[in-house]
Short mmCIF file of C-alpha atoms in Angstrom, two decimals:
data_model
loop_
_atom_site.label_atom_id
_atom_site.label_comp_id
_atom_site.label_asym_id
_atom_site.label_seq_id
_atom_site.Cartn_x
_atom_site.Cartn_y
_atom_site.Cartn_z
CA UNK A 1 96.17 61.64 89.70
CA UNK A 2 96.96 61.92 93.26
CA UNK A 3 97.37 65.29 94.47
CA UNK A 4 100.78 66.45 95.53
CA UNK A 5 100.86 68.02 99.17
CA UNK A 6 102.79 70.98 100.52
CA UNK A 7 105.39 69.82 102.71
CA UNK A 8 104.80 71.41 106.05
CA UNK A 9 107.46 74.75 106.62
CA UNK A 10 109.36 72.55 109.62
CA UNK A 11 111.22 76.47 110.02
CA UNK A 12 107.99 78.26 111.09
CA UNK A 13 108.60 76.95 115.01
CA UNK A 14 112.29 78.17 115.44
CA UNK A 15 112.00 82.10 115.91
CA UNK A 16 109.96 81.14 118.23
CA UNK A 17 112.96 79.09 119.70
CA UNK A 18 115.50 81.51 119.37
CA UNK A 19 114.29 84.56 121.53
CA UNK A 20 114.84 82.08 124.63
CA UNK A 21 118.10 81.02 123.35
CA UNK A 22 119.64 84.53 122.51
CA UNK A 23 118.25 85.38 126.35
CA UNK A 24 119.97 82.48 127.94
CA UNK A 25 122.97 83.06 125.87
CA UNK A 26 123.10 87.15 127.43
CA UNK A 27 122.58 85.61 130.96
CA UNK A 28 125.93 83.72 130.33
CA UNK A 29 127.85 86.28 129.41
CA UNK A 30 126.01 88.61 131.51
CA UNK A 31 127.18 86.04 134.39
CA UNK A 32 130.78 86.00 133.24
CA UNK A 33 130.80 89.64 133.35
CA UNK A 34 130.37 89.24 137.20
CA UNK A 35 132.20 86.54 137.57
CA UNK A 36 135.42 88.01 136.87
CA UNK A 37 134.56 91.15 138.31
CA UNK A 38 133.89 89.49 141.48
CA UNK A 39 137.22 87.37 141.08
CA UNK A 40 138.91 91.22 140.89
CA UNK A 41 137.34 92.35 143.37
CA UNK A 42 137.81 89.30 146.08
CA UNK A 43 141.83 89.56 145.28
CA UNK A 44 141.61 93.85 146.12
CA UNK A 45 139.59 92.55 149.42
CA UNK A 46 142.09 90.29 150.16
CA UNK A 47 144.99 92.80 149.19
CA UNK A 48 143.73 94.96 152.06
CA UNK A 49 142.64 92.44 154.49
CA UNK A 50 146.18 90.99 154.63
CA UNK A 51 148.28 94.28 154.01
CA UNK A 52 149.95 93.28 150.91
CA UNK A 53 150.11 96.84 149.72
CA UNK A 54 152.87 97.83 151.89
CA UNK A 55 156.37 98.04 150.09
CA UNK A 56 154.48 96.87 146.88
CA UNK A 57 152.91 97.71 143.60
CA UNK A 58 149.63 96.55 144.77
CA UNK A 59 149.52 99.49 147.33
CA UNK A 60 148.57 101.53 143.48
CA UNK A 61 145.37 98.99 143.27
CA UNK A 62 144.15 99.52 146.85
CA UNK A 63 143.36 102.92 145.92
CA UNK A 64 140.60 101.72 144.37
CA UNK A 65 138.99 100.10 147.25
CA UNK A 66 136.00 102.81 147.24
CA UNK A 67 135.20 102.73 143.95
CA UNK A 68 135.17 98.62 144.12
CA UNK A 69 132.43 98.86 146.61
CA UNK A 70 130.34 101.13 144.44
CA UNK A 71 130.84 98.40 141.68
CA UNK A 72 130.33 95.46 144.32
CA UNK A 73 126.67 96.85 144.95
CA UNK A 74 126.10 97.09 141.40
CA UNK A 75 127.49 93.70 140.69
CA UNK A 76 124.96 92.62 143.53
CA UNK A 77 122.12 93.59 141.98
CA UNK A 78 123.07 91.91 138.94
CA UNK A 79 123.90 89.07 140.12
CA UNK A 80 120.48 88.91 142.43
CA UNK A 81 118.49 89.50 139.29
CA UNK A 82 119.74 87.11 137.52
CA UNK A 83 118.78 84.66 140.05
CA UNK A 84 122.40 83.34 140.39
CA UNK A 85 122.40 82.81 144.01
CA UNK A 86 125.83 82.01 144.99
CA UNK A 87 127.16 84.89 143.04
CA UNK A 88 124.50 86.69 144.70
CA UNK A 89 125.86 85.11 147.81
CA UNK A 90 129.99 85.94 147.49
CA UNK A 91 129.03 89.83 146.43
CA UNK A 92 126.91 90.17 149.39
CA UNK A 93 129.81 89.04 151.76
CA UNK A 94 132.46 91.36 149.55
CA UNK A 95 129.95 94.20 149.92
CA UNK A 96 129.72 93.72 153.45
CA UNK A 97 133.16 93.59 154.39
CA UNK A 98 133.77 96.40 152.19
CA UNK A 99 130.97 98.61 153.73
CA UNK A 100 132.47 97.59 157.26
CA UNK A 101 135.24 99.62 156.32
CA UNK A 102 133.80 102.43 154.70
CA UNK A 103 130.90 103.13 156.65
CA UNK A 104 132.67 104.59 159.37
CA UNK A 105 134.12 107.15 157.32
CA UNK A 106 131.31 108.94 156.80
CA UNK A 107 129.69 108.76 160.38
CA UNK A 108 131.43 111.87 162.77
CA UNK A 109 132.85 110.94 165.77
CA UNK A 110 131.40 111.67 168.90
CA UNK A 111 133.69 114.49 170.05
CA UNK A 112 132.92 117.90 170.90
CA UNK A 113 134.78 121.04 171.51
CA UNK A 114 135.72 122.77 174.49
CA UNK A 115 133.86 126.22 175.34
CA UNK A 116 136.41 128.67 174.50
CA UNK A 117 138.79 126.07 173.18
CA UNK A 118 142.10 128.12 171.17
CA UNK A 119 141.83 127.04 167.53
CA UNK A 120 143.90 126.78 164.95
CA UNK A 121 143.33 126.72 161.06
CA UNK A 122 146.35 124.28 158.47
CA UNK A 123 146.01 124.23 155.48
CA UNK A 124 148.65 121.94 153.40
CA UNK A 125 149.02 122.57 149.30
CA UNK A 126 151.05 120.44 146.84
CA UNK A 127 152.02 123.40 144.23
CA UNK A 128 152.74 120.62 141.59
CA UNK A 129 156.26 121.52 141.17
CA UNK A 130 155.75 125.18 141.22
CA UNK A 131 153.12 125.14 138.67
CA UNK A 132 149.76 126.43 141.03
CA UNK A 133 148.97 129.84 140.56
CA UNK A 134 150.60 131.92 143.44
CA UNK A 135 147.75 134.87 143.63
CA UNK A 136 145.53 131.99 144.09
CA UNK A 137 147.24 129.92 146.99
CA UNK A 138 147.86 133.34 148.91
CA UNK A 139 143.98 134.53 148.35
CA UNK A 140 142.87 130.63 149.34
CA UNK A 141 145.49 131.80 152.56
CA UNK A 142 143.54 135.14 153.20
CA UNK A 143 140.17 134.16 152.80
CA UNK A 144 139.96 131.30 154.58
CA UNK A 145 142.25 133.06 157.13
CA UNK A 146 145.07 130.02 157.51
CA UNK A 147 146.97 130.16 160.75
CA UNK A 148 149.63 127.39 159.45
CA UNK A 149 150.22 126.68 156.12
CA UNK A 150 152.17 123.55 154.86
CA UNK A 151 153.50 123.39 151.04
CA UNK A 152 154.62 120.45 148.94
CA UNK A 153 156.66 120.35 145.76
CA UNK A 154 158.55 123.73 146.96
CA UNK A 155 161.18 125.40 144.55
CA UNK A 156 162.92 128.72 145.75
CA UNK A 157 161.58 129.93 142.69
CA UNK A 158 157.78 129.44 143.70
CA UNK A 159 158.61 130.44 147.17
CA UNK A 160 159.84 134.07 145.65
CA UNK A 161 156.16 134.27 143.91
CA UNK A 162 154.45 133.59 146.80
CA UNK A 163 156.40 136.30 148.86
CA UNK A 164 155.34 138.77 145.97
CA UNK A 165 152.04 137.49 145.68
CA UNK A 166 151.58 138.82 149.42
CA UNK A 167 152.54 135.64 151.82
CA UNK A 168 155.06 137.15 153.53
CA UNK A 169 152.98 139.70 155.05
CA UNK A 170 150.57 137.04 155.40
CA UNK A 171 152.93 134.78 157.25
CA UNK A 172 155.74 136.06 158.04
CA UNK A 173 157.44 132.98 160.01
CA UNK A 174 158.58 129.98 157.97
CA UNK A 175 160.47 126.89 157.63
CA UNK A 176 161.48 126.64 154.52
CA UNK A 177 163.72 124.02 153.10
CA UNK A 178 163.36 124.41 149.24
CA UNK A 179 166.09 121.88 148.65
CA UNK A 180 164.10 119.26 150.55
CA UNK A 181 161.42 120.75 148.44
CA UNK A 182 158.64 121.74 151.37
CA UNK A 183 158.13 124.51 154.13
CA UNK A 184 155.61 125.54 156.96
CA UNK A 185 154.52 129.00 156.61
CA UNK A 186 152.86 130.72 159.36
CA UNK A 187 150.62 133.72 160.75
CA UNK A 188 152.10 133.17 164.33
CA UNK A 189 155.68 132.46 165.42
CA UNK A 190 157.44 129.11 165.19
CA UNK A 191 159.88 127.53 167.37
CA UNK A 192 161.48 124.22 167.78
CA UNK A 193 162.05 124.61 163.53
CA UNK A 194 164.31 122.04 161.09
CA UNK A 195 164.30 118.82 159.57
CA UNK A 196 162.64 115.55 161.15
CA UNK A 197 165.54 112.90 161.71
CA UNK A 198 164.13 110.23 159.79
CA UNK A 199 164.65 108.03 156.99
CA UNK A 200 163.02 109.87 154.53
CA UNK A 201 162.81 110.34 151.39
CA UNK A 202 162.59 113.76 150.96
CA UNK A 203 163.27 115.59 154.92
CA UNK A 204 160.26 116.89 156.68
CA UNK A 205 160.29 120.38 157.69
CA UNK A 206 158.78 120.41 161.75
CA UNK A 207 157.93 123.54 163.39
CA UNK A 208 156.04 124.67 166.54
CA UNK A 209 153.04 127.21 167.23
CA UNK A 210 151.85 127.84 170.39
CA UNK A 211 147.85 127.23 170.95
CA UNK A 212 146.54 128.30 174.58
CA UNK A 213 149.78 128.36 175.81
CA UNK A 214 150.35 124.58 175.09
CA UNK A 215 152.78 123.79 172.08
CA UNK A 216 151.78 122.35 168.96
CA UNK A 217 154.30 120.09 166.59
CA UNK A 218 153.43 120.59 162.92
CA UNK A 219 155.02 118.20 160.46
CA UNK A 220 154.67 119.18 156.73
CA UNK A 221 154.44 115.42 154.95
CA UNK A 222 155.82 114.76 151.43
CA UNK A 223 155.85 110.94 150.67
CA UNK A 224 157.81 109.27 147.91
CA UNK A 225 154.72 108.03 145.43
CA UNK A 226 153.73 104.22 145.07
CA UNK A 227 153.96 104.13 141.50
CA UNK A 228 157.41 105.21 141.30
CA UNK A 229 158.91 102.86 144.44
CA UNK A 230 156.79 101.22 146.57
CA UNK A 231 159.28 100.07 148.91
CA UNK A 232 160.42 103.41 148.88
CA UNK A 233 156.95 105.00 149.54
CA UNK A 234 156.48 102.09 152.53
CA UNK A 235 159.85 103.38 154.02
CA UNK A 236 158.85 107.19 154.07
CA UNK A 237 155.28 106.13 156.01
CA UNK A 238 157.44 104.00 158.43
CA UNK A 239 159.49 106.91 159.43
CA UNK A 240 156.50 108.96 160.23
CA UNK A 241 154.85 106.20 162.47
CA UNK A 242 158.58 106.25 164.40
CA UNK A 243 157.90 109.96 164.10
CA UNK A 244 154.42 109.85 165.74
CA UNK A 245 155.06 107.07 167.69
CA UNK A 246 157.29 109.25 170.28
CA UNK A 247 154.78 111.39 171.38
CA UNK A 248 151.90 112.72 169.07
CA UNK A 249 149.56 113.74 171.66
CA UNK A 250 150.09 117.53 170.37
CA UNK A 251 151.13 116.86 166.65
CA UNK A 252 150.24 117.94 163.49
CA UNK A 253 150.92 115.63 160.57
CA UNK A 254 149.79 117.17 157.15
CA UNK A 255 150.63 117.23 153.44
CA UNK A 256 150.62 114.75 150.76
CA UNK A 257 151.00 111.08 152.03
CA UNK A 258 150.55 109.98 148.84
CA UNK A 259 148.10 107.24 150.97
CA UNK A 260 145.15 106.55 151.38
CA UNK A 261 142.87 105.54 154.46
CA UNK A 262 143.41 101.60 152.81
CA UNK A 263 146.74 101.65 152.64
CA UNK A 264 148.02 99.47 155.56
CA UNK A 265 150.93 101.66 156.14
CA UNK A 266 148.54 104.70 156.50
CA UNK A 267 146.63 102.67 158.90
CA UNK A 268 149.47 101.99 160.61
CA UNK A 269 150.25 105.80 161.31
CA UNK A 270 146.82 106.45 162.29
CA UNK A 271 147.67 103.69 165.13
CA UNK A 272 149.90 105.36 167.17
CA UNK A 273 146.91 107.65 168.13
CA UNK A 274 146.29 110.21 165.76
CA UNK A 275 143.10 110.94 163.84
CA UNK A 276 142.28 112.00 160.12
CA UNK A 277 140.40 114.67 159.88
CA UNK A 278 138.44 113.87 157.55
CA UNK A 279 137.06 110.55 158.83
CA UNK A 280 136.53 112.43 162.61
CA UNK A 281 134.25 114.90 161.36
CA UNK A 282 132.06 111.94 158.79
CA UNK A 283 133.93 113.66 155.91
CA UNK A 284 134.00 109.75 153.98
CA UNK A 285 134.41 110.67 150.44
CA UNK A 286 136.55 113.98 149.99
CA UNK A 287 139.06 113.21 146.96
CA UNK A 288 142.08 115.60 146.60
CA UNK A 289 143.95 114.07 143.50
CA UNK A 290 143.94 114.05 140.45
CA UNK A 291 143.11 117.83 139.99
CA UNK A 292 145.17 119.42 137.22
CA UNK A 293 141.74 118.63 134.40
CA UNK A 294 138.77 119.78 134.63
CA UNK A 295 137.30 117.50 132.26
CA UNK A 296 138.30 114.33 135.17
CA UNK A 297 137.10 114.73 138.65
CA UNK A 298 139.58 114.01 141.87
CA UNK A 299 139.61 110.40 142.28
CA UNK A 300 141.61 109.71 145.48
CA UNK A 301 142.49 111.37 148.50
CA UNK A 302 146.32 111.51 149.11
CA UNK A 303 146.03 114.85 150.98
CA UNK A 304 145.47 114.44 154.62
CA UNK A 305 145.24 116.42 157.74
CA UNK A 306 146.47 113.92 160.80
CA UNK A 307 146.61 114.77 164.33
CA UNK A 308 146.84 113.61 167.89
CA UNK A 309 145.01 113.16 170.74
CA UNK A 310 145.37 117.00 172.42
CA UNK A 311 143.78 118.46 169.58
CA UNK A 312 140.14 117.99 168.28
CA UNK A 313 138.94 119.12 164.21
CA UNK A 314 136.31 121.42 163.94
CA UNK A 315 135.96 121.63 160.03
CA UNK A 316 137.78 120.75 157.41
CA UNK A 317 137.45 121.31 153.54
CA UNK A 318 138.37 120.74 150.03
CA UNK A 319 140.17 123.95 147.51
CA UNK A 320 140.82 123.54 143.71
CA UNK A 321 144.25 125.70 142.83
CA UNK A 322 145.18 126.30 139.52
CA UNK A 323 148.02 125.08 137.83
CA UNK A 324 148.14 121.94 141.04
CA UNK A 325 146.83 118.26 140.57
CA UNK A 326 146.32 118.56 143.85
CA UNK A 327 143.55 120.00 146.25
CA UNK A 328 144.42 122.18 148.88
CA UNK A 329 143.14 120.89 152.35
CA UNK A 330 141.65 122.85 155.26
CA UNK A 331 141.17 122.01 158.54
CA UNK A 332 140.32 123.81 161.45
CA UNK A 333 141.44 122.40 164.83
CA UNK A 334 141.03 123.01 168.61
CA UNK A 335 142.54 122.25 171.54
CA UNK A 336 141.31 119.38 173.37
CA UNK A 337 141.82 120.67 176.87
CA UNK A 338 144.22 119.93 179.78
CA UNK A 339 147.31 117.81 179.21
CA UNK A 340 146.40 115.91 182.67
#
């Protein structure tokens, strides 16, 4: 009787099969991860490259721009390791690009001050509709001994707490324009006070301090926000290049822009010759909003401390308040020397 063989297990091979499979199946989707990350990323270059932001609800996406470059290097590496070379190839231009913006931020400019140079310390804080803590906004004023002081989000109301939290001994000269819903409080006289003439949405209180003998134009800036009205946001940062247009040799433009250094109508400001702070002193990454949790860091900076060409920064620096989504901003500038 013939003997019946085992038919051979055909299955014993394919585990040994799938391993490869399963890998080249998490490359795929690993790939069209990246993919449309890169697509997302390519449209936010190309938002900012072409200034669609401006009067729009993209100018809420360019915000991002920072944090897109952080994920474009990441998405780089990816890509590169997977040994997809024309991904590898787009996210090395996008990174690029990116970092040719960025980059400069964080380098100082090569500007020194004047032996003996008169200097004077702004400070701007957005009081989040009244809610910051006034004993903590007047001790942030004493101890880091503010000359100029300009506040956001003003209510008569908060301006009575302040008073009785000690700023008016403090600063004793202001322009204060509750209604409009700002002011410019200061440690040294002011002349030359009201209301900018522009098409704003909320009017800009302008004062002057004199530094060395030479006059100094502050502006305390209060933007309408993106997310609200774009076109109506693009309007307000029009006026203020009109504004600074004139003459901003001696000007001080600071407050809440609700802008960033992306936005193509901030760049557009910083055009008619004045300077952010920030960037002029390699200060690339200092976020001032949101700042109301604790448990969620400051994302974007929308506070800024502008300026023009008569006046140099020294330092500048970063406050938490309680009770603002804000950060309070610091800056400490100098004269640049002779108006010849």
């Amino acid at each position: 009787m013939p003997r019946t063989g085992v038919a051979p297990d055909m299955t014993a091979a394919a585990p040994q099969q799938r391993p490869p499979a399963r890998r080249r199946r998490r490359r795929t989707a690993a790939l069209l991860v990246c993919v449309l990350a890169l697509v997302a990323e390519s449209a936010l270059v190309v938002v900012r490259l072409a200034g669609l932001d401006t009067g729009t609800p993209l100018a809420v996406v360019v915000v991002g721009l920072p944090h897109a470059a952080v994920a474009g290097v990441l998405i780089l590496l990816t890509v590169a390791a997977l040994r997809s070379w024309w991904l590898t190839g787009i996210a090395a231009v996008l990174v690029v690009v990116e970092l040719v913006w960025l980059v400069p931020r964080f380098i100082a400019d090569d500007v020194s001050v004047p032996n003996g140079a008169p200097r004077l310390r702004v400070a701007t804080v957005n009081t989040h509709v009244a809610k910051v803590d006034a004993g903590a906004l007047v001790g942030l004023v004493r101890r880091e001994r503010v000359d100029v002081l300009a506040v956001e989000e003003l209510t008569s109301k908060a301006g009575s707490a302040f008073d009785r939290a000690g700023l008016a001994e403090l600063m004793p000269y202001r322009e204060a324009h509750p209604e409009a819903g700002s002011a410019i409080y200061s440690r040294l006289p002011l002349s030359g006070g009201g209301l900018l003439h522009r098409d704003t949405t909320w009017p800009q209180p302008t004062a002057q301090v004199f530094l060395g003998g030479r006059g100094v134009r502050l502006v305390a800036v209060h933007t309408f926000y993106p997310l609200g009205n774009a076109r109506r946001w693009a309007q307000d940062m029009k006026a203020l290049r009109s504004e600074a247009a004139d003459d901003a040799r001696d000007t001080v433009f600071l407050g809440d822009f609700n802008a960033t250094l992306d936005h193509a109508s901030m760049r557009d400001l910083l055009d008619t010759g004045l300077t952010d702070t920030h960037a002029e002193l390699g200060h690339g990454w200092a976020p001032t909003w949101p700042a109301h949790d604790s448990r969620l860091p400051p994302l974007i900076q929308l506070d800024h401390v502008l300026h023009g060409s008569g006046l140099v920064a020294v330092s500048v620096s970063e406050h938490t308040l309680p009770g603002s989504d804000h950060r309070a901003v610091v800056a400490e500038l100098a004269s640049a020397g002779s108006t010849s």
